[in-house]
């Protein structure tokens, strides 16, 4: 459990277009990103000046057997809005390649 109320947890599954809502995705399919990685989430959060902190050894509770990691970001609004902004940054970055 996260004790710091000024931070939000962003699990990669929140943004993942390959996962269902039941598996933990919180964005719509059109807003989500296909298989995001921690580095992409960290970079997007940095660009949004959310002071990201990567915790690579953490496991998403619904998939406790796989260690995918998580990113802690500053709470500057509702989680759904912040996660959507991060996904948009990742999509923009991927589009430039």
mmCIF file of N, CA and C in Angstrom:
data_model
loop_
_atom_site.group_PDB
_atom_site.id
_atom_site.type_symbol
_atom_site.label_atom_id
_atom_site.label_comp_id
_atom_site.label_asym_id
_atom_site.label_seq_id
_atom_site.Cartn_x
_atom_site.Cartn_y
_atom_site.Cartn_z
ATOM 1 N N UNK A 1 0.842 -1.201 0.000
ATOM 2 C CA UNK A 1 0.000 0.000 0.000
ATOM 3 C C UNK A 1 0.873 1.245 0.000
ATOM 4 N N UNK A 2 0.522 2.188 -0.819
ATOM 5 C CA UNK A 2 1.280 3.427 -0.934
ATOM 6 C C UNK A 2 0.835 4.405 0.150
ATOM 7 N N UNK A 3 1.777 4.862 0.952
ATOM 8 C CA UNK A 3 1.444 5.758 2.053
ATOM 9 C C UNK A 3 1.503 7.235 1.652
ATOM 10 N N UNK A 4 2.251 7.562 0.616
ATOM 11 C CA UNK A 4 2.425 8.942 0.187
ATOM 12 C C UNK A 4 1.215 9.391 -0.638
ATOM 13 N N UNK A 5 0.423 10.290 -0.085
ATOM 14 C CA UNK A 5 -0.812 10.743 -0.750
ATOM 15 C C UNK A 5 -0.558 11.721 -1.898
ATOM 16 N N UNK A 6 0.691 12.166 -2.079
ATOM 17 C CA UNK A 6 1.010 13.096 -3.161
ATOM 18 C C UNK A 6 1.430 12.366 -4.433
ATOM 19 N N UNK A 7 1.463 11.034 -4.395
ATOM 20 C CA UNK A 7 1.886 10.222 -5.544
ATOM 21 C C UNK A 7 0.741 9.340 -6.028
ATOM 22 N N UNK A 8 0.777 9.024 -7.319
ATOM 23 C CA UNK A 8 -0.141 8.063 -7.929
ATOM 24 C C UNK A 8 0.676 6.895 -8.476
ATOM 25 N N UNK A 9 0.107 5.713 -8.438
ATOM 26 C CA UNK A 9 0.762 4.535 -9.011
ATOM 27 C C UNK A 9 0.248 4.344 -10.432
ATOM 28 N N UNK A 10 1.183 4.200 -11.374
ATOM 29 C CA UNK A 10 0.814 3.906 -12.766
ATOM 30 C C UNK A 10 1.425 2.546 -13.110
ATOM 31 N N UNK A 11 0.562 1.554 -13.220
ATOM 32 C CA UNK A 11 0.992 0.222 -13.644
ATOM 33 C C UNK A 11 0.931 0.181 -15.167
ATOM 34 N N UNK A 12 1.876 -0.467 -15.832
ATOM 35 C CA UNK A 12 1.825 -0.565 -17.306
ATOM 36 C C UNK A 12 0.511 -1.136 -17.830
ATOM 37 N N UNK A 13 -0.126 -2.016 -17.069
ATOM 38 C CA UNK A 13 -1.382 -2.634 -17.513
ATOM 39 C C UNK A 13 -2.494 -1.587 -17.670
ATOM 40 N N UNK A 14 -2.412 -0.469 -16.948
ATOM 41 C CA UNK A 14 -3.425 0.600 -17.075
ATOM 42 C C UNK A 14 -3.504 1.126 -18.506
ATOM 43 N N UNK A 15 -2.371 1.121 -19.199
ATOM 44 C CA UNK A 15 -2.273 1.707 -20.540
ATOM 45 C C UNK A 15 -2.301 0.668 -21.657
ATOM 46 N N UNK A 16 -2.225 -0.605 -21.321
ATOM 47 C CA UNK A 16 -1.956 -1.668 -22.289
ATOM 48 C C UNK A 16 -3.170 -2.058 -23.132
ATOM 49 N N UNK A 17 -3.076 -1.809 -24.440
ATOM 50 C CA UNK A 17 -4.168 -2.130 -25.366
ATOM 51 C C UNK A 17 -4.363 -3.636 -25.528
ATOM 52 N N UNK A 18 -3.363 -4.437 -25.167
ATOM 53 C CA UNK A 18 -3.487 -5.891 -25.307
ATOM 54 C C UNK A 18 -4.213 -6.524 -24.114
ATOM 55 N N UNK A 19 -4.516 -5.727 -23.098
ATOM 56 C CA UNK A 19 -5.218 -6.232 -21.906
ATOM 57 C C UNK A 19 -6.680 -5.789 -21.936
ATOM 58 N N UNK A 20 -7.517 -6.554 -21.245
ATOM 59 C CA UNK A 20 -8.938 -6.201 -21.157
ATOM 60 C C UNK A 20 -9.168 -5.322 -19.926
ATOM 61 N N UNK A 21 -10.354 -4.758 -19.836
ATOM 62 C CA UNK A 21 -10.700 -3.965 -18.650
ATOM 63 C C UNK A 21 -10.633 -4.846 -17.395
ATOM 64 N N UNK A 22 -11.052 -6.090 -17.525
ATOM 65 C CA UNK A 22 -11.014 -7.031 -16.405
ATOM 66 C C UNK A 22 -9.605 -7.333 -15.931
ATOM 67 N N UNK A 23 -8.647 -7.228 -16.847
ATOM 68 C CA UNK A 23 -7.246 -7.473 -16.493
ATOM 69 C C UNK A 23 -6.566 -6.224 -15.925
ATOM 70 N N UNK A 24 -7.273 -5.081 -15.955
ATOM 71 C CA UNK A 24 -6.733 -3.895 -15.312
ATOM 72 C C UNK A 24 -6.586 -2.654 -16.165
ATOM 73 N N UNK A 25 -6.879 -2.734 -17.470
ATOM 74 C CA UNK A 25 -6.760 -1.541 -18.316
ATOM 75 C C UNK A 25 -7.813 -0.530 -17.902
ATOM 76 N N UNK A 26 -7.416 0.756 -17.755
ATOM 77 C CA UNK A 26 -8.388 1.771 -17.357
ATOM 78 C C UNK A 26 -8.699 2.761 -18.483
ATOM 79 N N UNK A 27 -7.930 2.709 -19.565
ATOM 80 C CA UNK A 27 -8.175 3.591 -20.708
ATOM 81 C C UNK A 27 -9.019 2.880 -21.756
ATOM 82 N N UNK A 28 -9.671 3.668 -22.607
ATOM 83 C CA UNK A 28 -10.392 3.076 -23.732
ATOM 84 C C UNK A 28 -9.356 2.519 -24.709
ATOM 85 N N UNK A 29 -9.773 1.629 -25.578
ATOM 86 C CA UNK A 29 -8.837 1.032 -26.537
ATOM 87 C C UNK A 29 -8.205 2.069 -27.450
ATOM 88 N N UNK A 30 -8.974 3.090 -27.855
ATOM 89 C CA UNK A 30 -8.416 4.091 -28.769
ATOM 90 C C UNK A 30 -7.369 4.972 -28.088
ATOM 91 N N UNK A 31 -7.433 5.103 -26.769
ATOM 92 C CA UNK A 31 -6.462 5.912 -26.031
ATOM 93 C C UNK A 31 -5.273 5.103 -25.527
ATOM 94 N N UNK A 32 -5.397 3.779 -25.499
ATOM 95 C CA UNK A 32 -4.352 2.956 -24.896
ATOM 96 C C UNK A 32 -3.187 2.695 -25.850
ATOM 97 N N UNK A 33 -2.131 2.106 -25.296
ATOM 98 C CA UNK A 33 -0.868 1.872 -25.992
ATOM 99 C C UNK A 33 -0.620 0.372 -26.024
ATOM 100 N N UNK A 34 -0.114 -0.132 -27.140
ATOM 101 C CA UNK A 34 0.159 -1.562 -27.236
ATOM 102 C C UNK A 34 1.459 -1.900 -26.506
ATOM 103 N N UNK A 35 1.362 -2.722 -25.476
ATOM 104 C CA UNK A 35 2.501 -3.209 -24.684
ATOM 105 C C UNK A 35 3.483 -2.114 -24.255
ATOM 106 N N UNK A 36 3.047 -1.185 -23.384
ATOM 107 C CA UNK A 36 3.972 -0.143 -22.915
ATOM 108 C C UNK A 36 5.027 -0.720 -21.980
ATOM 109 N N UNK A 37 6.207 -0.122 -21.958
ATOM 110 C CA UNK A 37 7.267 -0.548 -21.046
ATOM 111 C C UNK A 37 7.543 0.574 -20.048
ATOM 112 N N UNK A 38 8.182 0.223 -18.938
ATOM 113 C CA UNK A 38 8.431 1.192 -17.874
ATOM 114 C C UNK A 38 9.202 2.412 -18.348
ATOM 115 N N UNK A 39 10.203 2.212 -19.207
ATOM 116 C CA UNK A 39 11.012 3.337 -19.697
ATOM 117 C C UNK A 39 10.165 4.355 -20.457
ATOM 118 N N UNK A 40 9.207 3.867 -21.260
ATOM 119 C CA UNK A 40 8.319 4.768 -22.000
ATOM 120 C C UNK A 40 7.429 5.570 -21.048
ATOM 121 N N UNK A 41 6.896 4.879 -20.046
ATOM 122 C CA UNK A 41 6.034 5.549 -19.069
ATOM 123 C C UNK A 41 6.839 6.587 -18.292
ATOM 124 N N UNK A 42 8.049 6.214 -17.890
ATOM 125 C CA UNK A 42 8.919 7.135 -17.144
ATOM 126 C C UNK A 42 9.239 8.369 -17.993
ATOM 127 N N UNK A 43 9.590 8.154 -19.256
ATOM 128 C CA UNK A 43 9.954 9.267 -20.145
ATOM 129 C C UNK A 43 8.757 10.198 -20.362
ATOM 130 N N UNK A 44 7.580 9.625 -20.603
ATOM 131 C CA UNK A 44 6.374 10.430 -20.819
ATOM 132 C C UNK A 44 6.026 11.226 -19.563
ATOM 133 N N UNK A 45 6.146 10.599 -18.398
ATOM 134 C CA UNK A 45 5.850 11.287 -17.136
ATOM 135 C C UNK A 45 6.849 12.414 -16.888
ATOM 136 N N UNK A 46 8.109 12.203 -17.271
ATOM 137 C CA UNK A 46 9.128 13.256 -17.138
ATOM 138 C C UNK A 46 8.779 14.456 -18.012
ATOM 139 N N UNK A 47 8.366 14.178 -19.252
ATOM 140 C CA UNK A 47 7.996 15.247 -20.178
ATOM 141 C C UNK A 47 6.788 16.031 -19.676
ATOM 142 N N UNK A 48 5.924 15.367 -18.903
ATOM 143 C CA UNK A 48 4.755 16.033 -18.321
ATOM 144 C C UNK A 48 5.092 16.643 -16.954
ATOM 145 N N UNK A 49 6.367 16.610 -16.583
ATOM 146 C CA UNK A 49 6.896 17.090 -15.287
ATOM 147 C C UNK A 49 6.121 16.540 -14.090
ATOM 148 N N UNK A 50 6.021 15.202 -14.056
ATOM 149 C CA UNK A 50 5.329 14.507 -12.971
ATOM 150 C C UNK A 50 6.296 13.824 -12.003
ATOM 151 N N UNK A 51 7.585 14.074 -12.134
ATOM 152 C CA UNK A 51 8.624 13.513 -11.258
ATOM 153 C C UNK A 51 8.455 12.002 -11.057
ATOM 154 N N UNK A 52 8.645 11.207 -12.119
ATOM 155 C CA UNK A 52 8.430 9.760 -12.008
ATOM 156 C C UNK A 52 9.502 9.039 -11.188
ATOM 157 N N UNK A 53 9.059 8.017 -10.456
ATOM 158 C CA UNK A 53 9.956 7.141 -9.702
ATOM 159 C C UNK A 53 9.621 5.717 -10.143
ATOM 160 N N UNK A 54 10.586 5.023 -10.754
ATOM 161 C CA UNK A 54 10.353 3.665 -11.258
ATOM 162 C C UNK A 54 10.656 2.648 -10.160
ATOM 163 N N UNK A 55 9.738 1.716 -9.973
ATOM 164 C CA UNK A 55 9.929 0.591 -9.046
ATOM 165 C C UNK A 55 9.779 -0.683 -9.877
ATOM 166 N N UNK A 56 10.884 -1.154 -10.436
ATOM 167 C CA UNK A 56 10.866 -2.268 -11.396
ATOM 168 C C UNK A 56 10.576 -3.623 -10.747
ATOM 169 N N UNK A 57 10.743 -3.729 -9.436
ATOM 170 C CA UNK A 57 10.588 -5.029 -8.760
ATOM 171 C C UNK A 57 9.166 -5.293 -8.266
ATOM 172 N N UNK A 58 8.219 -4.433 -8.567
ATOM 173 C CA UNK A 58 6.846 -4.580 -8.070
ATOM 174 C C UNK A 58 5.991 -5.399 -9.034
ATOM 175 N N UNK A 59 4.984 -6.074 -8.469
ATOM 176 C CA UNK A 59 4.061 -6.893 -9.265
ATOM 177 C C UNK A 59 2.650 -6.347 -9.140
ATOM 178 N N UNK A 60 1.954 -6.264 -10.274
ATOM 179 C CA UNK A 60 0.563 -5.824 -10.269
ATOM 180 C C UNK A 60 -0.255 -6.848 -9.489
ATOM 181 N N UNK A 61 -1.076 -6.417 -8.523
ATOM 182 C CA UNK A 61 -1.795 -7.359 -7.660
ATOM 183 C C UNK A 61 -2.622 -8.424 -8.380
ATOM 184 N N UNK A 62 -3.269 -8.084 -9.504
ATOM 185 C CA UNK A 62 -4.067 -9.089 -10.226
ATOM 186 C C UNK A 62 -3.194 -10.100 -10.952
ATOM 187 N N UNK A 63 -1.926 -9.756 -11.174
ATOM 188 C CA UNK A 63 -0.980 -10.662 -11.838
ATOM 189 C C UNK A 63 0.278 -10.737 -10.975
ATOM 190 N N UNK A 64 0.105 -11.168 -9.726
ATOM 191 C CA UNK A 64 1.181 -11.155 -8.739
ATOM 192 C C UNK A 64 2.368 -12.019 -9.127
ATOM 193 N N UNK A 65 2.182 -12.982 -10.022
ATOM 194 C CA UNK A 65 3.251 -13.906 -10.401
ATOM 195 C C UNK A 65 4.235 -13.280 -11.398
ATOM 196 N N UNK A 66 3.856 -12.173 -12.045
ATOM 197 C CA UNK A 66 4.781 -11.569 -13.007
ATOM 198 C C UNK A 66 5.217 -10.187 -12.510
ATOM 199 N N UNK A 67 6.517 -9.967 -12.496
ATOM 200 C CA UNK A 67 7.068 -8.708 -12.011
ATOM 201 C C UNK A 67 7.234 -7.752 -13.185
ATOM 202 N N UNK A 68 6.277 -6.844 -13.337
ATOM 203 C CA UNK A 68 6.317 -5.902 -14.454
ATOM 204 C C UNK A 68 6.765 -4.515 -14.042
ATOM 205 N N UNK A 69 6.701 -4.230 -12.749
ATOM 206 C CA UNK A 69 7.101 -2.926 -12.240
ATOM 207 C C UNK A 69 5.969 -1.923 -12.268
ATOM 208 N N UNK A 70 6.248 -0.751 -11.692
ATOM 209 C CA UNK A 70 5.288 0.342 -11.660
ATOM 210 C C UNK A 70 6.028 1.668 -11.643
ATOM 211 N N UNK A 71 5.313 2.741 -11.915
ATOM 212 C CA UNK A 71 5.898 4.075 -11.895
ATOM 213 C C UNK A 71 5.058 4.940 -10.963
ATOM 214 N N UNK A 72 5.713 5.613 -10.031
ATOM 215 C CA UNK A 72 5.032 6.555 -9.150
ATOM 216 C C UNK A 72 5.188 7.945 -9.749
ATOM 217 N N UNK A 73 4.086 8.683 -9.843
ATOM 218 C CA UNK A 73 4.123 10.037 -10.400
ATOM 219 C C UNK A 73 3.433 10.999 -9.438
ATOM 220 N N UNK A 74 3.741 12.294 -9.578
ATOM 221 C CA UNK A 74 3.089 13.308 -8.753
ATOM 222 C C UNK A 74 1.602 13.359 -9.071
ATOM 223 N N UNK A 75 0.807 13.541 -8.024
ATOM 224 C CA UNK A 75 -0.647 13.616 -8.203
ATOM 225 C C UNK A 75 -1.015 15.057 -8.532
ATOM 226 N N UNK A 76 -1.217 15.318 -9.823
ATOM 227 C CA UNK A 76 -1.571 16.660 -10.287
ATOM 228 C C UNK A 76 -2.942 16.654 -10.949
ATOM 229 N N UNK A 77 -3.813 15.767 -10.493
ATOM 230 C CA UNK A 77 -5.149 15.653 -11.066
ATOM 231 C C UNK A 77 -5.661 14.233 -10.905
ATOM 232 N N UNK A 78 -6.834 13.932 -11.474
ATOM 233 C CA UNK A 78 -7.387 12.581 -11.385
ATOM 234 C C UNK A 78 -6.501 11.557 -12.100
ATOM 235 N N UNK A 79 -6.464 10.347 -11.574
ATOM 236 C CA UNK A 79 -5.634 9.283 -12.143
ATOM 237 C C UNK A 79 -5.962 9.042 -13.614
ATOM 238 N N UNK A 80 -7.241 9.006 -13.949
ATOM 239 C CA UNK A 80 -7.627 8.715 -15.335
ATOM 240 C C UNK A 80 -7.076 9.763 -16.300
ATOM 241 N N UNK A 81 -7.063 11.027 -15.893
ATOM 242 C CA UNK A 81 -6.561 12.101 -16.751
ATOM 243 C C UNK A 81 -5.047 11.981 -16.914
ATOM 244 N N UNK A 82 -4.332 11.730 -15.825
ATOM 245 C CA UNK A 82 -2.872 11.609 -15.870
ATOM 246 C C UNK A 82 -2.456 10.407 -16.721
ATOM 247 N N UNK A 83 -3.122 9.274 -16.533
ATOM 248 C CA UNK A 83 -2.799 8.066 -17.303
ATOM 249 C C UNK A 83 -3.061 8.306 -18.798
ATOM 250 N N UNK A 84 -4.141 9.018 -19.113
ATOM 251 C CA UNK A 84 -4.456 9.316 -20.514
ATOM 252 C C UNK A 84 -3.386 10.234 -21.124
ATOM 253 N N UNK A 85 -2.915 11.224 -20.365
ATOM 254 C CA UNK A 85 -1.866 12.123 -20.850
ATOM 255 C C UNK A 85 -0.573 11.353 -21.113
ATOM 256 N N UNK A 86 -0.237 10.430 -20.212
ATOM 257 C CA UNK A 86 0.972 9.609 -20.382
ATOM 258 C C UNK A 86 0.843 8.758 -21.648
ATOM 259 N N UNK A 87 -0.323 8.143 -21.848
ATOM 260 C CA UNK A 87 -0.548 7.310 -23.035
ATOM 261 C C UNK A 87 -0.442 8.143 -24.315
ATOM 262 N N UNK A 88 -0.974 9.359 -24.300
ATOM 263 C CA UNK A 88 -0.894 10.224 -25.474
ATOM 264 C C UNK A 88 0.559 10.584 -25.787
ATOM 265 N N UNK A 89 1.362 10.856 -24.749
ATOM 266 C CA UNK A 89 2.782 11.164 -24.952
ATOM 267 C C UNK A 89 3.505 9.967 -25.569
ATOM 268 N N UNK A 90 3.215 8.770 -25.060
ATOM 269 C CA UNK A 90 3.865 7.559 -25.585
ATOM 270 C C UNK A 90 3.480 7.359 -27.051
ATOM 271 N N UNK A 91 2.201 7.526 -27.369
ATOM 272 C CA UNK A 91 1.749 7.374 -28.760
ATOM 273 C C UNK A 91 2.413 8.402 -29.666
ATOM 274 N N UNK A 92 2.567 9.633 -29.184
ATOM 275 C CA UNK A 92 3.213 10.682 -29.967
ATOM 276 C C UNK A 92 4.679 10.334 -30.203
ATOM 277 N N UNK A 93 5.358 9.855 -29.159
ATOM 278 C CA UNK A 93 6.771 9.471 -29.268
ATOM 279 C C UNK A 93 6.943 8.307 -30.243
ATOM 280 N N UNK A 94 6.081 7.316 -30.155
ATOM 281 C CA UNK A 94 6.157 6.170 -31.068
ATOM 282 C C UNK A 94 5.880 6.577 -32.509
ATOM 283 N N UNK A 95 5.017 7.560 -32.701
ATOM 284 C CA UNK A 95 4.685 8.034 -34.033
ATOM 285 C C UNK A 95 5.831 8.760 -34.709
ATOM 286 N N UNK A 96 6.744 9.345 -33.914
ATOM 287 C CA UNK A 96 7.868 10.098 -34.462
ATOM 288 C C UNK A 96 8.982 9.203 -34.979
ATOM 289 N N UNK A 97 8.995 7.958 -34.556
ATOM 290 C CA UNK A 97 10.075 7.037 -34.946
ATOM 291 C C UNK A 97 9.964 6.618 -36.385
#
